[in-house]
Amino acid sequence: MGLDSKGILSANWFTSHLLSFLLIPFFLEVPDHLRSTAVQEYTSFYIIQISTFANQSWARNQGSGWLDELQTHGWESEAGKIIFLRPWSKGNFSNEELTHLSLLFHVYLIGLTREIQDYDSQLQFEYPFEFQMRAGCELRSRDTIEGFFQVAFQGSDFLSFQNMSWVPAPETEGRAQRACNLLNQYEGIKETMHKLIGNTCPQFLLGLLDAGKMYLQRQVKPEAWLSSSPILGSDQLVLACHVSGYYPKPIWVMWMRGEQEQSDTQQGDILPSVDGTWYVRAILHVAAEEAAGLSCRVRHSSLGDQDIVLYWGHHFPMNLIPLAVIAPLVLLMVLALWVKKHCSYQSIP
Ligand SMILES: *[C@@H]1O[C@H](CO)[C@@H](O)[C@H](O)[C@H]1NC(C)=O
Ligand SMILES: *[C@@H]1O[C@H](CO)[C@@H](O)[C@H](O)[C@H]1NC(C)=O
Ligand SMILES: *[C@@H]1O[C@H](CO)[C@@H](O)[C@H](O)[C@H]1NC(C)=O
């Protein structure tokens, strides 16, 4: 990759110096105490990089670090510094190792930006354009952790790093192949990538799971409520069971009639909340007259075996509301008539 024009950091430094830091034992066993909840819930750590090129002289790199869907790191592009978003975001790495990694990313980003700008016409990149990269590692089974490095160009798969070399994504035109040919000339960088995703990343992932386990293994109970809406032009209702504010993510939400699971229940996507908890909704289409007797059952690790059960009809269904309003009115009228009759009777001399 390109050199910093100020000559502060050389490609030589990039490859040799960093490699010595990255030379760590290759085989990695997942420690027993990590083969627990946290490991099952969280299985990957990766870095997302978005590089935007507006023109020959303007480029921007954004970076972030993720434990599956949980963002743990940010990137301060100007200073070239990692932002630690959680108290446990350093995992078990020392400040020295992390400074080293920050420097590596900084040099990599400067080099990459320069390289892309230098080869823009040769590779037929037309401004403005954007690269997205996702690199990291994933726990596959009890003992295997696999690294990955994928690159997208303008939102489509472009190339990836596999088996020590860069390969174009299927169905890409010659441009991806030319980019791979170019990248594959840099043996040092391939070595570095291989060690970063196959070695440093797994160690970091395991350290992170360990350091964050109090947070990652916490249990937060859900709140649940029901709602309904009529389907226009039919006598059908959509019943919705909302479950929010819970953690961890796995949950079971089902509409029931007595002990009978309603297999038509449709569970929506599980959505994140800003406070790090989750929200999900389960809906059921029913004929209005069949809604009575239905209930929503929620099972979640934070509840132990005390499932939440909400019965439909314990609040007023829509079609009973008129009755609820009319009944007191009728009572009032009866009372008024009775009073009138009673009074007129009494008023007879
Ligand atoms: C390059 O793009 C940036 C950001 O859009 C813009 O501010 C700048 O004027 C552009 N420069 C040239 C030479 O077009
Ligand atoms: C990886 O590359 C080596 C050497 O080029 C080759 O022998 C091996 O079969 C490759 N493995 C895969 C899974 O492609
Ligand atoms: C961090 O923890 C992992 C997993 O327990 C371990 O393999 C690795 O050596 C540790 N790294 C450091 C720098 O202590």
GROMACS .gro file of C-alpha atoms and ligand atoms in nm:
model
  391
    1MET     CA    1   0.000   0.000   0.000
    2GLY     CA    2   0.107   0.357  -0.050
    3LEU     CA    3   0.343   0.549   0.166
    4ASP     CA    4   0.263   0.853   0.367
    5SER     CA    5   0.389   1.141   0.155
    6LYS     CA    6   0.561   1.299   0.456
    7GLY     CA    7   0.778   0.989   0.477
    8ILE     CA    8   0.700   0.934   0.842
    9LEU     CA    9   0.582   0.581   0.796
   10SER     CA   10   0.717   0.349   0.536
   11ALA     CA   11   0.569   0.041   0.380
   12ASN     CA   12   0.861  -0.144   0.524
   13TRP     CA   13   0.759  -0.042   0.871
   14PHE     CA   14   0.403  -0.138   0.795
   15THR     CA   15   0.492  -0.492   0.706
   16SER     CA   16   0.790  -0.581   0.920
   17HIS     CA   17   0.726  -0.389   1.239
   18LEU     CA   18   0.363  -0.485   1.271
   19LEU     CA   19   0.419  -0.845   1.181
   20SER     CA   20   0.647  -0.892   1.481
   21PHE     CA   21   0.367  -0.772   1.704
   22LEU     CA   22   0.116  -0.994   1.536
   23LEU     CA   23   0.320  -1.312   1.562
   24ILE     CA   24   0.127  -1.495   1.827
   25PRO     CA   25   0.048  -1.865   1.863
   26PHE     CA   26  -0.184  -1.975   1.590
   27PHE     CA   27  -0.397  -2.239   1.755
   28LEU     CA   28  -0.662  -2.097   1.979
   29GLU     CA   29  -0.885  -2.289   2.211
   30VAL     CA   30  -1.208  -2.139   2.339
   31PRO     CA   31  -1.177  -2.139   2.720
   32ASP     CA   32  -1.445  -2.334   2.907
   33HIS     CA   33  -1.581  -2.037   3.100
   34LEU     CA   34  -1.652  -1.859   2.771
   35ARG     CA   35  -1.847  -2.146   2.619
   36SER     CA   36  -2.144  -2.012   2.809
   37THR     CA   37  -2.426  -1.770   2.743
   38ALA     CA   38  -2.216  -1.482   2.618
   39VAL     CA   39  -2.046  -1.698   2.361
   40GLN     CA   40  -2.375  -1.840   2.240
   41GLU     CA   41  -2.535  -1.496   2.210
   42TYR     CA   42  -2.234  -1.322   2.064
   43THR     CA   43  -2.027  -1.501   1.809
   44SER     CA   44  -1.841  -1.244   1.606
   45PHE     CA   45  -1.630  -0.935   1.629
   46TYR     CA   46  -1.577  -0.727   1.319
   47ILE     CA   47  -1.473  -0.387   1.197
   48ILE     CA   48  -1.680  -0.193   0.947
   49GLN     CA   49  -1.502   0.060   0.731
   50ILE     CA   50  -1.679   0.295   0.494
   51SER     CA   51  -1.455   0.488   0.257
   52THR     CA   52  -1.612   0.763   0.053
   53PHE     CA   53  -1.429   0.924  -0.237
   54ALA     CA   54  -1.590   1.248  -0.358
   55ASN     CA   55  -1.318   1.340  -0.605
   56GLN     CA   56  -0.943   1.305  -0.664
   57SER     CA   57  -0.864   1.516  -0.359
   58TRP     CA   58  -1.140   1.440  -0.112
   59ALA     CA   59  -1.185   1.112   0.073
   60ARG     CA   60  -1.330   1.017   0.408
   61ASN     CA   61  -1.295   0.699   0.614
   62GLN     CA   62  -1.541   0.598   0.882
   63GLY     CA   63  -1.475   0.303   1.109
   64SER     CA   64  -1.653   0.116   1.385
   65GLY     CA   65  -1.616  -0.207   1.582
   66TRP     CA   66  -1.901  -0.447   1.648
   67LEU     CA   67  -1.977  -0.746   1.867
   68ASP     CA   68  -2.250  -0.887   1.643
   69GLU     CA   69  -2.515  -0.612   1.647
   70LEU     CA   70  -2.368  -0.430   1.944
   71GLN     CA   71  -2.136  -0.142   1.861
   72THR     CA   72  -1.834  -0.148   2.089
   73HIS     CA   73  -1.589   0.084   1.912
   74GLY     CA   74  -1.576   0.400   1.707
   75TRP     CA   75  -1.293   0.554   1.508
   76GLU     CA   76  -1.161   0.908   1.533
   77SER     CA   77  -1.044   0.953   1.180
   78GLU     CA   78  -0.836   1.272   1.212
   79ALA     CA   79  -0.637   1.161   1.514
   80GLY     CA   80  -0.632   0.797   1.407
   81LYS     CA   81  -0.761   0.678   1.743
   82ILE     CA   82  -0.993   0.401   1.851
   83ILE     CA   83  -1.295   0.521   2.052
   84PHE     CA   84  -1.392   0.278   2.327
   85LEU     CA   85  -1.769   0.295   2.362
   86ARG     CA   86  -1.802   0.055   2.657
   87PRO     CA   87  -1.604   0.033   2.981
   88TRP     CA   88  -1.501  -0.318   2.870
   89SER     CA   89  -1.426  -0.232   2.504
   90LYS     CA   90  -1.052  -0.286   2.553
   91GLY     CA   91  -1.111  -0.654   2.619
   92ASN     CA   92  -0.792  -0.801   2.760
   93PHE     CA   93  -0.554  -0.606   2.534
   94SER     CA   94  -0.305  -0.369   2.694
   95ASN     CA   95  -0.299   0.001   2.614
   96GLU     CA   96   0.027  -0.057   2.431
   97GLU     CA   97  -0.123  -0.325   2.207
   98LEU     CA   98  -0.423  -0.105   2.138
   99THR     CA   99  -0.206   0.193   2.051
  100HIS     CA  100  -0.022  -0.034   1.814
  101LEU     CA  101  -0.346  -0.144   1.650
  102SER     CA  102  -0.468   0.218   1.619
  103LEU     CA  103  -0.145   0.303   1.443
  104LEU     CA  104  -0.185   0.003   1.214
  105PHE     CA  105  -0.537   0.109   1.115
  106HIS     CA  106  -0.429   0.469   1.070
  107VAL     CA  107  -0.143   0.374   0.838
  108TYR     CA  108  -0.362   0.125   0.657
  109LEU     CA  109  -0.631   0.387   0.593
  110ILE     CA  110  -0.385   0.649   0.474
  111GLY     CA  111  -0.216   0.394   0.249
  112LEU     CA  112  -0.539   0.254   0.115
  113THR     CA  113  -0.682   0.597   0.036
  114ARG     CA  114  -0.364   0.695  -0.146
  115GLU     CA  115  -0.354   0.365  -0.333
  116ILE     CA  116  -0.713   0.394  -0.450
  117GLN     CA  117  -0.660   0.754  -0.564
  118ASP     CA  118  -0.344   0.651  -0.749
  119TYR     CA  119  -0.512   0.364  -0.929
  120ASP     CA  120  -0.856   0.523  -0.980
  121SER     CA  121  -0.832   0.555  -1.360
  122GLN     CA  122  -0.654   0.222  -1.410
  123LEU     CA  123  -0.931   0.047  -1.214
  124GLN     CA  124  -1.202   0.265  -1.370
  125PHE     CA  125  -1.342   0.400  -1.046
  126GLU     CA  126  -1.557   0.699  -1.136
  127TYR     CA  127  -1.607   0.968  -0.873
  128PRO     CA  128  -1.796   0.981  -0.648
  129PHE     CA  129  -1.778   0.623  -0.519
  130GLU     CA  130  -1.784   0.430  -0.195
  131PHE     CA  131  -1.619   0.119  -0.051
  132GLN     CA  132  -1.757  -0.075   0.242
  133MET     CA  133  -1.545  -0.328   0.425
  134ARG     CA  134  -1.628  -0.580   0.689
  135ALA     CA  135  -1.342  -0.765   0.851
  136GLY     CA  136  -1.332  -0.980   1.159
  137CYS     CA  137  -1.382  -1.325   1.298
  138GLU     CA  138  -1.661  -1.555   1.400
  139LEU     CA  139  -1.694  -1.844   1.644
  140ARG     CA  140  -1.823  -2.125   1.426
  141SER     CA  141  -1.837  -2.420   1.662
  142ARG     CA  142  -1.688  -2.509   1.997
  143ASP     CA  143  -1.329  -2.475   1.887
  144THR     CA  144  -1.313  -2.304   1.553
  145ILE     CA  145  -1.294  -1.934   1.492
  146GLU     CA  146  -1.290  -1.822   1.133
  147GLY     CA  147  -1.170  -1.493   0.994
  148PHE     CA  148  -1.330  -1.298   0.711
  149PHE     CA  149  -1.258  -0.984   0.510
  150GLN     CA  150  -1.521  -0.872   0.260
  151VAL     CA  151  -1.525  -0.565   0.042
  152ALA     CA  152  -1.822  -0.409  -0.134
  153PHE     CA  153  -1.801  -0.142  -0.403
  154GLN     CA  154  -2.102   0.087  -0.455
  155GLY     CA  155  -2.308  -0.144  -0.234
  156SER     CA  156  -2.234  -0.471  -0.418
  157ASP     CA  157  -1.993  -0.752  -0.330
  158PHE     CA  158  -1.656  -0.675  -0.482
  159LEU     CA  159  -1.381  -0.893  -0.340
  160SER     CA  160  -1.282  -1.090  -0.033
  161PHE     CA  161  -0.977  -1.235   0.136
  162GLN     CA  162  -0.967  -1.613   0.130
  163ASN     CA  163  -0.696  -1.863   0.192
  164MET     CA  164  -0.419  -1.603   0.189
  165SER     CA  165  -0.523  -1.426  -0.128
  166TRP     CA  166  -0.768  -1.169  -0.257
  167VAL     CA  167  -1.041  -1.312  -0.478
  168PRO     CA  168  -1.304  -1.124  -0.679
  169ALA     CA  169  -1.666  -1.175  -0.580
  170PRO     CA  170  -1.869  -1.395  -0.817
  171GLU     CA  171  -2.037  -1.201  -1.098
  172THR     CA  172  -1.807  -0.902  -1.084
  173GLU     CA  173  -1.654  -0.758  -1.396
  174GLY     CA  174  -1.286  -0.742  -1.477
  175ARG     CA  175  -1.234  -0.449  -1.246
  176ALA     CA  176  -1.253  -0.665  -0.931
  177GLN     CA  177  -1.007  -0.912  -1.084
  178ARG     CA  178  -0.766  -0.627  -1.166
  179ALA     CA  179  -0.795  -0.495  -0.809
  180CYS     CA  180  -0.718  -0.845  -0.676
  181ASN     CA  181  -0.419  -0.882  -0.907
  182LEU     CA  182  -0.287  -0.554  -0.772
  183LEU     CA  183  -0.349  -0.641  -0.406
  184ASN     CA  184  -0.209  -0.991  -0.440
  185GLN     CA  185   0.137  -0.848  -0.520
  186TYR     CA  186   0.174  -0.731  -0.161
  187GLU     CA  187   0.280  -1.043   0.028
  188GLY     CA  188   0.342  -0.852   0.349
  189ILE     CA  189  -0.006  -0.711   0.359
  190LYS     CA  190  -0.159  -1.052   0.295
  191GLU     CA  191   0.041  -1.192   0.588
  192THR     CA  192  -0.073  -0.906   0.807
  193MET     CA  193  -0.438  -0.952   0.709
  194HIS     CA  194  -0.416  -1.323   0.768
  195LYS     CA  195  -0.276  -1.272   1.117
  196LEU     CA  196  -0.515  -0.990   1.201
  197ILE     CA  197  -0.831  -1.176   1.117
  198GLY     CA  198  -0.710  -1.526   1.196
  199ASN     CA  199  -0.520  -1.452   1.512
  200THR     CA  200  -0.550  -1.108   1.667
  201CYS     CA  201  -0.925  -1.094   1.612
  202PRO     CA  202  -1.008  -1.427   1.781
  203GLN     CA  203  -0.797  -1.332   2.084
  204PHE     CA  204  -0.963  -0.994   2.099
  205LEU     CA  205  -1.311  -1.145   2.060
  206LEU     CA  206  -1.255  -1.389   2.346
  207GLY     CA  207  -1.103  -1.119   2.566
  208LEU     CA  208  -1.396  -0.890   2.489
  209LEU     CA  209  -1.655  -1.157   2.575
  210ASP     CA  210  -1.477  -1.213   2.903
  211ALA     CA  211  -1.435  -0.846   2.995
  212GLY     CA  212  -1.794  -0.762   2.901
  213LYS     CA  213  -1.962  -1.067   3.046
  214MET     CA  214  -2.138  -0.879   3.330
  215TYR     CA  215  -2.303  -0.659   3.070
  216LEU     CA  216  -2.346  -0.925   2.801
  217GLN     CA  217  -2.496  -1.182   3.038
  218ARG     CA  218  -2.732  -0.942   3.214
  219GLN     CA  219  -3.101  -1.025   3.228
  220VAL     CA  220  -3.365  -0.755   3.177
  221LYS     CA  221  -3.734  -0.848   3.200
  222PRO     CA  222  -3.968  -0.759   2.917
  223GLU     CA  223  -4.280  -0.546   2.937
  224ALA     CA  224  -4.570  -0.660   2.723
  225TRP     CA  225  -4.899  -0.509   2.604
  226LEU     CA  226  -5.170  -0.585   2.352
  227SER     CA  227  -5.334  -0.376   2.082
  228SER     CA  228  -5.571  -0.437   1.795
  229SER     CA  229  -5.671  -0.279   1.469
  230PRO     CA  230  -5.959  -0.366   1.238
  231ILE     CA  231  -5.889  -0.470   0.879
  232LEU     CA  232  -6.096  -0.236   0.663
  233GLY     CA  233  -6.367  -0.403   0.458
  234SER     CA  234  -6.369  -0.724   0.661
  235ASP     CA  235  -6.474  -0.842   1.004
  236GLN     CA  236  -6.113  -0.936   1.078
  237LEU     CA  237  -5.893  -0.793   1.348
  238VAL     CA  238  -5.515  -0.777   1.371
  239LEU     CA  239  -5.416  -0.849   1.729
  240ALA     CA  240  -5.067  -0.738   1.822
  241CYS     CA  241  -4.865  -0.845   2.122
  242HIS     CA  242  -4.581  -0.600   2.187
  243VAL     CA  243  -4.279  -0.700   2.395
  244SER     CA  244  -4.016  -0.443   2.474
  245GLY     CA  245  -3.718  -0.349   2.690
  246TYR     CA  246  -3.578  -0.699   2.734
  247TYR     CA  247  -3.233  -0.851   2.716
  248PRO     CA  248  -3.080  -1.083   2.590
  249LYS     CA  249  -3.225  -1.108   2.241
  250PRO     CA  250  -3.366  -1.463   2.214
  251ILE     CA  251  -3.737  -1.466   2.302
  252TRP     CA  252  -4.051  -1.668   2.236
  253VAL     CA  253  -4.381  -1.484   2.180
  254MET     CA  254  -4.696  -1.676   2.082
  255TRP     CA  255  -5.068  -1.615   2.056
  256MET     CA  256  -5.255  -1.894   2.237
  257ARG     CA  257  -5.609  -2.022   2.277
  258GLY     CA  258  -5.597  -2.194   2.613
  259GLU     CA  259  -5.290  -2.419   2.587
  260GLN     CA  260  -5.311  -2.429   2.207
  261GLU     CA  261  -5.039  -2.238   2.021
  262GLN     CA  262  -5.183  -2.036   1.733
  263SER     CA  263  -4.953  -2.136   1.451
  264ASP     CA  264  -5.064  -1.837   1.239
  265THR     CA  265  -4.882  -1.609   1.482
  266GLN     CA  266  -4.637  -1.395   1.287
  267GLN     CA  267  -4.336  -1.274   1.480
  268GLY     CA  268  -4.176  -0.960   1.340
  269ASP     CA  269  -3.806  -0.876   1.332
  270ILE     CA  270  -3.642  -0.822   1.667
  271LEU     CA  271  -3.549  -0.454   1.677
  272PRO     CA  272  -3.285  -0.284   1.891
  273SER     CA  273  -3.364   0.003   2.128
  274VAL     CA  274  -3.120   0.283   2.205
  275ASP     CA  275  -3.072   0.153   2.559
  276GLY     CA  276  -2.936  -0.177   2.428
  277THR     CA  277  -3.256  -0.373   2.493
  278TRP     CA  278  -3.484  -0.536   2.233
  279TYR     CA  279  -3.838  -0.500   2.101
  280VAL     CA  280  -4.050  -0.751   1.913
  281ARG     CA  281  -4.413  -0.779   1.805
  282ALA     CA  282  -4.622  -1.088   1.734
  283ILE     CA  283  -4.941  -1.044   1.534
  284LEU     CA  284  -5.240  -1.265   1.465
  285HIS     CA  285  -5.527  -1.216   1.218
  286VAL     CA  286  -5.861  -1.332   1.361
  287ALA     CA  287  -6.232  -1.293   1.292
  288ALA     CA  288  -6.356  -1.030   1.538
  289GLU     CA  289  -6.594  -1.271   1.712
  290GLU     CA  290  -6.313  -1.522   1.768
  291ALA     CA  291  -6.082  -1.282   1.949
  292ALA     CA  292  -6.225  -1.358   2.292
  293GLY     CA  293  -6.035  -1.631   2.471
  294LEU     CA  294  -5.704  -1.558   2.304
  295SER     CA  295  -5.392  -1.477   2.503
  296CYS     CA  296  -5.034  -1.382   2.432
  297ARG     CA  297  -4.762  -1.581   2.604
  298VAL     CA  298  -4.406  -1.452   2.641
  299ARG     CA  299  -4.118  -1.676   2.742
  300HIS     CA  300  -3.777  -1.523   2.814
  301SER     CA  301  -3.467  -1.620   3.009
  302SER     CA  302  -3.512  -1.323   3.248
  303LEU     CA  303  -3.853  -1.457   3.352
  304GLY     CA  304  -3.735  -1.802   3.457
  305ASP     CA  305  -4.041  -2.027   3.419
  306GLN     CA  306  -4.282  -1.742   3.500
  307ASP     CA  307  -4.409  -1.671   3.149
  308ILE     CA  308  -4.596  -1.346   3.093
  309VAL     CA  309  -4.955  -1.421   2.983
  310LEU     CA  310  -5.183  -1.139   2.865
  311TYR     CA  311  -5.549  -1.222   2.797
  312TRP     CA  312  -5.728  -1.052   2.513
  313GLY     CA  313  -6.053  -0.894   2.634
  314HIS     CA  314  -5.931  -0.803   2.979
  315HIS     CA  315  -5.935  -0.457   2.834
  316PHE     CA  316  -6.235  -0.355   2.623
  317PRO     CA  317  -6.234  -0.495   2.272
  318MET     CA  318  -6.348  -0.240   2.012
  319ASN     CA  319  -6.693  -0.392   1.951
  320LEU     CA  320  -6.785  -0.373   2.320
  321ILE     CA  321  -6.707  -0.004   2.355
  322PRO     CA  322  -7.051   0.114   2.226
  323LEU     CA  323  -7.215  -0.117   2.479
  324ALA     CA  324  -6.998   0.023   2.755
  325VAL     CA  325  -7.117   0.373   2.668
  326ILE     CA  326  -7.484   0.281   2.605
  327ALA     CA  327  -7.539   0.072   2.918
  328PRO     CA  328  -7.492   0.358   3.167
  329LEU     CA  329  -7.704   0.584   2.941
  330VAL     CA  330  -7.991   0.333   2.944
  331LEU     CA  331  -7.958   0.304   3.322
  332LEU     CA  332  -7.973   0.682   3.354
  333MET     CA  333  -8.286   0.703   3.141
  334VAL     CA  334  -8.456   0.428   3.341
  335LEU     CA  335  -8.363   0.612   3.659
  336ALA     CA  336  -8.491   0.943   3.521
  337LEU     CA  337  -8.821   0.783   3.417
  338TRP     CA  338  -8.857   0.619   3.756
  339VAL     CA  339  -8.785   0.945   3.937
  340LYS     CA  340  -9.028   1.132   3.712
  341LYS     CA  341  -9.300   0.873   3.767
  342HIS     CA  342  -9.229   0.857   4.138
  343CYS     CA  343  -9.230   1.235   4.176
  344SER     CA  344  -9.543   1.290   3.965
  345TYR     CA  345  -9.713   1.013   4.167
  346GLN     CA  346  -9.612   1.189   4.490
  347SER     CA  347  -9.721   1.525   4.355
  348ILE     CA  348 -10.076   1.402   4.316
  349PRO     CA  349 -10.261   1.558   4.602
  350LIG     C1  350  -1.407   1.753  -0.378
  350LIG     O1  351  -1.520   1.716  -0.298
  350LIG     C2  352  -1.537   1.794  -0.182
  350LIG     C3  353  -1.648   1.734  -0.098
  350LIG     O2  354  -1.764   1.709  -0.173
  350LIG     C4  355  -1.563   1.939  -0.221
  350LIG     O3  356  -1.579   2.018  -0.106
  350LIG     C5  357  -1.447   1.988  -0.303
  350LIG     O4  358  -1.472   2.118  -0.350
  350LIG     C6  359  -1.419   1.896  -0.423
  350LIG     N1  360  -1.295   1.936  -0.488
  350LIG     C7  361  -1.281   1.938  -0.620
  350LIG     C8  362  -1.146   1.977  -0.670
  350LIG     O5  363  -1.373   1.913  -0.695
  351LIG     C1  364  -0.546  -2.278  -0.004
  351LIG     O1  365  -0.427  -2.255  -0.076
  351LIG     C2  366  -0.337  -2.366  -0.073
  351LIG     C3  367  -0.205  -2.324  -0.141
  351LIG     O2  368  -0.230  -2.239  -0.250
  351LIG     C4  369  -0.403  -2.486  -0.140
  351LIG     O3  370  -0.318  -2.598  -0.136
  351LIG     C5  371  -0.533  -2.518  -0.067
  351LIG     O4  372  -0.602  -2.624  -0.133
  351LIG     C6  373  -0.623  -2.397  -0.062
  351LIG     N1  374  -0.740  -2.426   0.021
  351LIG     C7  375  -0.863  -2.386  -0.011
  351LIG     C8  376  -0.970  -2.421   0.087
  351LIG     O5  377  -0.890  -2.324  -0.112
  352LIG     C1  378  -0.695  -1.255   2.582
  352LIG     O1  379  -0.781  -1.365   2.608
  352LIG     C2  380  -0.770  -1.468   2.512
  352LIG     C3  381  -0.874  -1.572   2.546
  352LIG     O2  382  -0.876  -1.605   2.681
  352LIG     C4  383  -0.630  -1.526   2.514
  352LIG     O3  384  -0.617  -1.628   2.417
  352LIG     C5  385  -0.529  -1.416   2.486
  352LIG     O4  386  -0.399  -1.462   2.497
  352LIG     C6  387  -0.549  -1.298   2.580
  352LIG     N1  388  -0.468  -1.189   2.533
  352LIG     C7  389  -0.395  -1.115   2.613
  352LIG     C8  390  -0.319  -1.006   2.550
  352LIG     O5  391  -0.392  -1.135   2.734
   0.00000   0.00000   0.00000
